[in-house]
Amino acid sequence: MRQVGDAVAHRVALLVADAAPLPNESHGPVMPGPRVDVVAFVGGGDNGGDALYACATLADMGLSVAAILLKRKRHTRALRAARQAGVQVTDLKGGSITTIFDSPQLSLVAFAKVWIYGIVG
């Protein structure tokens, strides 16, 4: 599983490098809140584990990364690796993804250069 995460991470890093810069406040009003290069939507199965390992690798490469845990079940080793690498983790505790709309994490989703889909596969 770690090898899949590493392969995904290297492809994502190339996408981040090619992404257009985000507008700054000099271009008009900008949503307040934290920003990251990559945000992962993480389910409870193997795809979620792959996404978390990719997040860990990307963070180790120096990118700013966030993971949004959508399920109560999660891949514990991959989550530990992501946290140890400095990935910002938001746990929705099985709640709806729509709770993001009323939270500071909305800016993570709105302004990430790349999203990783690790929900189901």
XYZ file of N, CA and C in Angstrom:
363
model
N 0.836 -1.192 0.000
C 0.000 0.000 0.000
C 0.878 1.251 0.000
N 1.981 1.218 0.719
C 2.855 2.397 0.771
C 3.409 2.726 -0.611
N 3.693 1.688 -1.422
C 4.222 1.934 -2.761
C 3.201 2.664 -3.635
N 1.937 2.298 -3.502
C 0.888 2.986 -4.260
C 0.813 4.442 -3.823
N 0.847 4.673 -2.513
C 0.815 6.039 -1.996
C 1.982 6.868 -2.498
N 3.166 6.262 -2.529
C 4.340 6.981 -3.029
C 4.194 7.322 -4.513
N 3.670 6.380 -5.300
C 3.482 6.634 -6.733
C 2.486 7.767 -6.955
N 1.399 7.748 -6.196
C 0.411 8.827 -6.294
C 1.054 10.152 -5.902
N 1.823 10.141 -4.829
C 2.444 11.372 -4.336
C 3.346 12.004 -5.385
N 4.121 11.211 -6.078
C 5.032 11.771 -7.076
C 4.269 12.382 -8.254
N 3.167 11.771 -8.632
C 2.343 12.359 -9.703
C 1.678 13.648 -9.236
N 1.189 13.642 -7.994
C 0.542 14.840 -7.447
C 1.548 15.978 -7.339
N 2.765 15.685 -6.918
C 3.788 16.728 -6.801
C 4.019 17.410 -8.147
N 4.003 16.650 -9.225
C 4.148 17.247 -10.557
C 2.964 18.149 -10.886
N 1.757 17.720 -10.518
C 0.572 18.548 -10.756
C 0.631 19.847 -9.966
N 1.069 19.761 -8.713
C 1.181 20.966 -7.881
C 2.191 21.926 -8.495
N 3.297 21.391 -8.967
C 4.326 22.243 -9.571
C 3.807 22.955 -10.819
N 2.910 22.301 -11.551
C 2.362 22.887 -12.776
C 1.127 23.746 -12.549
N 0.581 23.733 -11.335
C -0.664 24.465 -11.057
C -0.426 25.968 -11.130
N -1.422 26.659 -11.620
C -1.351 28.120 -11.678
C -1.373 28.679 -10.267
N -0.672 29.779 -10.030
C -0.718 30.379 -8.698
C -2.127 30.858 -8.372
N -2.474 30.765 -7.106
C -3.784 31.231 -6.662
C -3.783 32.742 -6.538
N -4.936 33.368 -6.747
C -4.991 34.828 -6.599
C -4.702 35.229 -5.158
N -4.082 36.379 -5.002
C -3.859 36.866 -3.641
C -4.821 38.014 -3.364
N -4.723 38.565 -2.192
C -5.694 39.573 -1.783
C -5.646 40.832 -2.645
N -4.563 41.072 -3.349
C -4.502 42.259 -4.195
C -5.446 42.152 -5.396
N -5.938 40.958 -5.677
C -6.866 40.754 -6.783
C -8.325 40.840 -6.352
N -8.580 41.192 -5.117
C -9.958 41.274 -4.626
C -10.131 40.453 -3.365
N -11.355 40.383 -2.869
C -11.591 39.664 -1.626
C -11.293 38.172 -1.772
N -10.702 37.625 -0.752
C -10.352 36.211 -0.731
C -10.920 35.597 0.535
N -11.414 34.378 0.435
C -11.948 33.669 1.583
C -10.864 33.509 2.650
N -11.160 33.883 3.897
C -10.170 33.697 4.948
C -10.023 32.222 5.289
N -8.900 31.895 5.878
C -8.700 30.528 6.344
C -7.392 29.955 5.856
N -7.080 28.766 6.338
C -5.804 28.135 5.988
C -5.764 27.697 4.528
N -4.561 27.590 4.001
C -4.343 27.146 2.624
C -3.381 25.957 2.642
N -3.564 25.062 1.701
C -2.645 23.943 1.522
C -2.443 23.717 0.023
N -1.377 22.997 -0.302
C -1.145 22.627 -1.696
C -2.077 21.497 -2.121
N -2.279 20.535 -1.211
C -3.018 19.318 -1.531
C -3.997 19.007 -0.413
N -5.215 18.610 -0.780
C -6.176 18.106 0.205
C -6.646 16.735 -0.267
N -6.722 15.797 0.669
C -7.190 14.445 0.358
C -8.497 14.175 1.075
N -9.425 13.588 0.350
C -10.683 13.124 0.928
C -10.494 11.637 1.193
N -10.557 11.244 2.467
C -10.103 9.924 2.886
C -11.251 9.077 3.417
N -11.495 7.945 2.751
C -12.467 6.970 3.215
C -11.819 5.969 4.155
N -12.574 4.944 4.514
C -12.108 4.000 5.518
C -11.410 2.766 4.998
N -11.317 2.588 3.697
C -10.727 1.374 3.146
C -9.303 1.570 2.651
N -8.906 0.658 1.755
C -7.541 0.696 1.224
C -7.258 1.963 0.419
N -8.247 2.466 -0.310
C -8.022 3.716 -1.052
C -7.744 4.867 -0.096
N -8.417 4.874 1.040
C -8.141 5.878 2.061
C -6.726 5.751 2.591
N -6.282 4.513 2.800
C -4.905 4.285 3.238
C -3.900 4.763 2.211
N -4.155 4.447 0.935
C -3.270 4.930 -0.135
C -3.201 6.456 -0.141
N -4.354 7.093 0.029
C -4.395 8.562 0.042
C -3.596 9.116 1.219
N -3.721 8.492 2.387
C -2.973 8.963 3.559
C -1.471 8.777 3.373
N -1.058 7.649 2.805
C 0.372 7.458 2.532
C 0.868 8.481 1.503
N 0.048 8.776 0.505
C 0.427 9.813 -0.464
C 0.581 11.157 0.238
N -0.331 11.460 1.150
C -0.237 12.708 1.923
C 1.065 12.763 2.711
N 1.414 11.658 3.355
C 2.651 11.613 4.142
C 3.864 11.867 3.256
N 3.908 11.225 2.107
C 5.034 11.408 1.190
C 5.110 12.845 0.690
N 3.970 13.415 0.334
C 3.949 14.807 -0.132
C 4.410 15.768 0.956
N 3.977 15.535 2.187
C 4.422 16.388 3.296
C 5.927 16.241 3.501
N 6.436 15.015 3.378
C 7.883 14.799 3.495
C 8.645 15.501 2.372
N 7.985 15.722 1.235
C 8.601 16.429 0.106
C 8.540 17.946 0.289
N 7.884 18.402 1.353
C 7.830 19.831 1.638
C 6.545 20.528 1.230
N 5.566 19.795 0.742
C 4.288 20.407 0.380
C 3.402 20.527 1.613
N 2.501 21.492 1.587
C 1.519 21.612 2.668
C 0.317 20.756 2.282
N -0.084 19.874 3.210
C -1.065 18.843 2.889
C -2.092 18.736 4.005
N -3.348 18.536 3.612
C -4.425 18.283 4.567
C -5.166 17.020 4.151
N -5.640 16.288 5.137
C -6.457 15.098 4.898
C -7.763 15.259 5.656
N -8.858 15.004 4.971
C -10.179 15.077 5.588
C -10.705 13.656 5.711
N -10.798 13.183 6.955
C -11.263 11.822 7.221
C -12.781 11.801 7.207
N -13.353 10.990 6.331
C -14.798 10.965 6.150
C -15.485 9.841 6.918
N -14.754 8.829 7.307
C -15.337 7.656 7.963
C -14.742 7.472 9.356
N -15.501 6.810 10.212
C -14.968 6.476 11.539
C -13.858 5.437 11.422
N -14.015 4.499 10.497
C -12.982 3.499 10.248
C -11.889 4.160 9.417
N -10.640 3.839 9.737
C -9.539 4.396 8.958
C -8.348 3.462 9.012
N -7.449 3.637 8.098
C -6.225 2.846 8.034
C -5.258 3.432 9.063
N -5.098 2.761 10.192
C -4.373 3.358 11.324
C -2.894 3.595 11.033
N -2.225 2.662 10.363
C -0.793 2.874 10.072
C -0.591 4.051 9.121
N -1.441 4.140 8.116
C -1.320 5.245 7.156
C -1.642 6.577 7.825
N -2.642 6.588 8.702
C -2.977 7.820 9.424
C -1.822 8.237 10.327
N -1.205 7.280 10.994
C -0.048 7.586 11.845
C 1.084 8.181 11.004
N 1.349 7.598 9.837
C 2.405 8.111 8.953
C 2.096 9.534 8.509
N 0.840 9.792 8.172
C 0.452 11.138 7.732
C 0.647 12.147 8.854
N 0.189 11.805 10.039
C 0.341 12.739 11.169
C 1.814 12.977 11.491
N 2.617 11.922 11.467
C 4.048 12.075 11.762
C 4.747 12.949 10.723
N 4.237 12.955 9.507
C 4.827 13.777 8.440
C 4.358 15.227 8.497
N 3.388 15.522 9.369
C 2.912 16.892 9.503
C 1.668 17.218 8.700
N 0.972 16.201 8.224
C -0.271 16.425 7.487
C -1.320 16.971 8.446
N -2.015 18.005 8.030
C -3.111 18.571 8.822
C -4.318 17.654 8.644
N -4.796 17.054 9.738
C -5.884 16.080 9.666
C -7.150 16.673 10.270
N -8.242 16.594 9.507
C -9.569 16.974 9.983
C -10.417 15.714 10.007
N -10.945 15.380 11.168
C -11.744 14.169 11.329
C -13.219 14.540 11.397
N -13.972 14.150 10.387
C -15.408 14.423 10.374
C -16.190 13.387 11.179
N -15.491 12.379 11.697
C -16.088 11.357 12.573
C -17.330 10.719 11.958
N -17.276 10.474 10.669
C -18.389 9.842 9.981
C -19.502 10.793 9.591
N -19.335 12.077 9.880
C -20.353 13.065 9.522
C -20.322 13.380 8.037
N -21.246 14.150 7.610
C -21.371 14.507 6.201
C -20.257 15.462 5.771
N -19.802 15.293 4.555
C -18.799 16.195 3.984
C -19.317 17.628 3.950
N -20.626 17.799 3.933
C -21.186 19.151 3.873
C -20.901 19.957 5.134
N -20.484 19.314 6.225
C -20.122 20.076 7.424
C -18.909 20.965 7.173
N -18.140 20.653 6.151
C -16.986 21.480 5.776
C -17.436 22.893 5.417
N -18.631 23.030 4.834
C -19.089 24.340 4.376
C -19.229 25.347 5.510
N -19.422 24.878 6.716
C -19.586 25.766 7.868
C -18.367 25.748 8.775
N -17.200 25.468 8.219
C -16.005 25.354 9.049
C -14.826 26.072 8.399
N -13.775 26.315 9.178
C -12.573 26.934 8.612
C -11.901 26.066 7.544
N -12.211 24.772 7.524
C -11.593 23.878 6.546
C -12.093 24.121 5.122
N -13.151 24.904 4.963
C -13.655 25.181 3.616
C -12.568 25.796 2.742
N -11.747 26.663 3.303
C -10.689 27.276 2.495
C -9.658 26.242 2.048
N -9.455 25.182 2.852
C -8.538 24.118 2.432
C -9.026 23.484 1.138
N -10.307 23.168 1.114
C -10.902 22.518 -0.051
C -10.968 23.483 -1.233
N -11.384 24.701 -0.973
C -11.599 25.668 -2.048
C -10.310 26.086 -2.746
N -9.216 26.155 -2.016
C -7.997 26.717 -2.583
C -6.851 25.729 -2.747
N -7.075 24.455 -2.470
C -6.019 23.467 -2.706
C -5.722 23.394 -4.201
N -4.470 23.226 -4.521
C -4.083 23.123 -5.929
C -4.488 21.775 -6.520
N -4.471 20.743 -5.680
C -4.807 19.390 -6.123
C -5.629 18.703 -5.042
N -6.643 17.944 -5.466
C -7.413 17.088 -4.563
C -7.032 15.639 -4.837
N -6.955 14.868 -3.771
C -6.770 13.422 -3.892
C -8.067 12.759 -3.460
N -8.602 11.915 -4.322
C -9.830 11.178 -4.015
C -9.433 9.809 -3.474
N -9.686 9.591 -2.186
C -9.374 8.312 -1.559
C -10.566 7.762 -0.808
N -11.750 7.943 -1.367
C -12.969 7.574 -0.639
C -13.343 6.116 -0.914
N -13.693 5.797 -2.124
C -13.998 4.415 -2.511
C -13.359 4.159 -3.861
N -13.214 2.880 -4.195
C -12.576 2.616 -5.471
C -13.049 1.373 -6.134
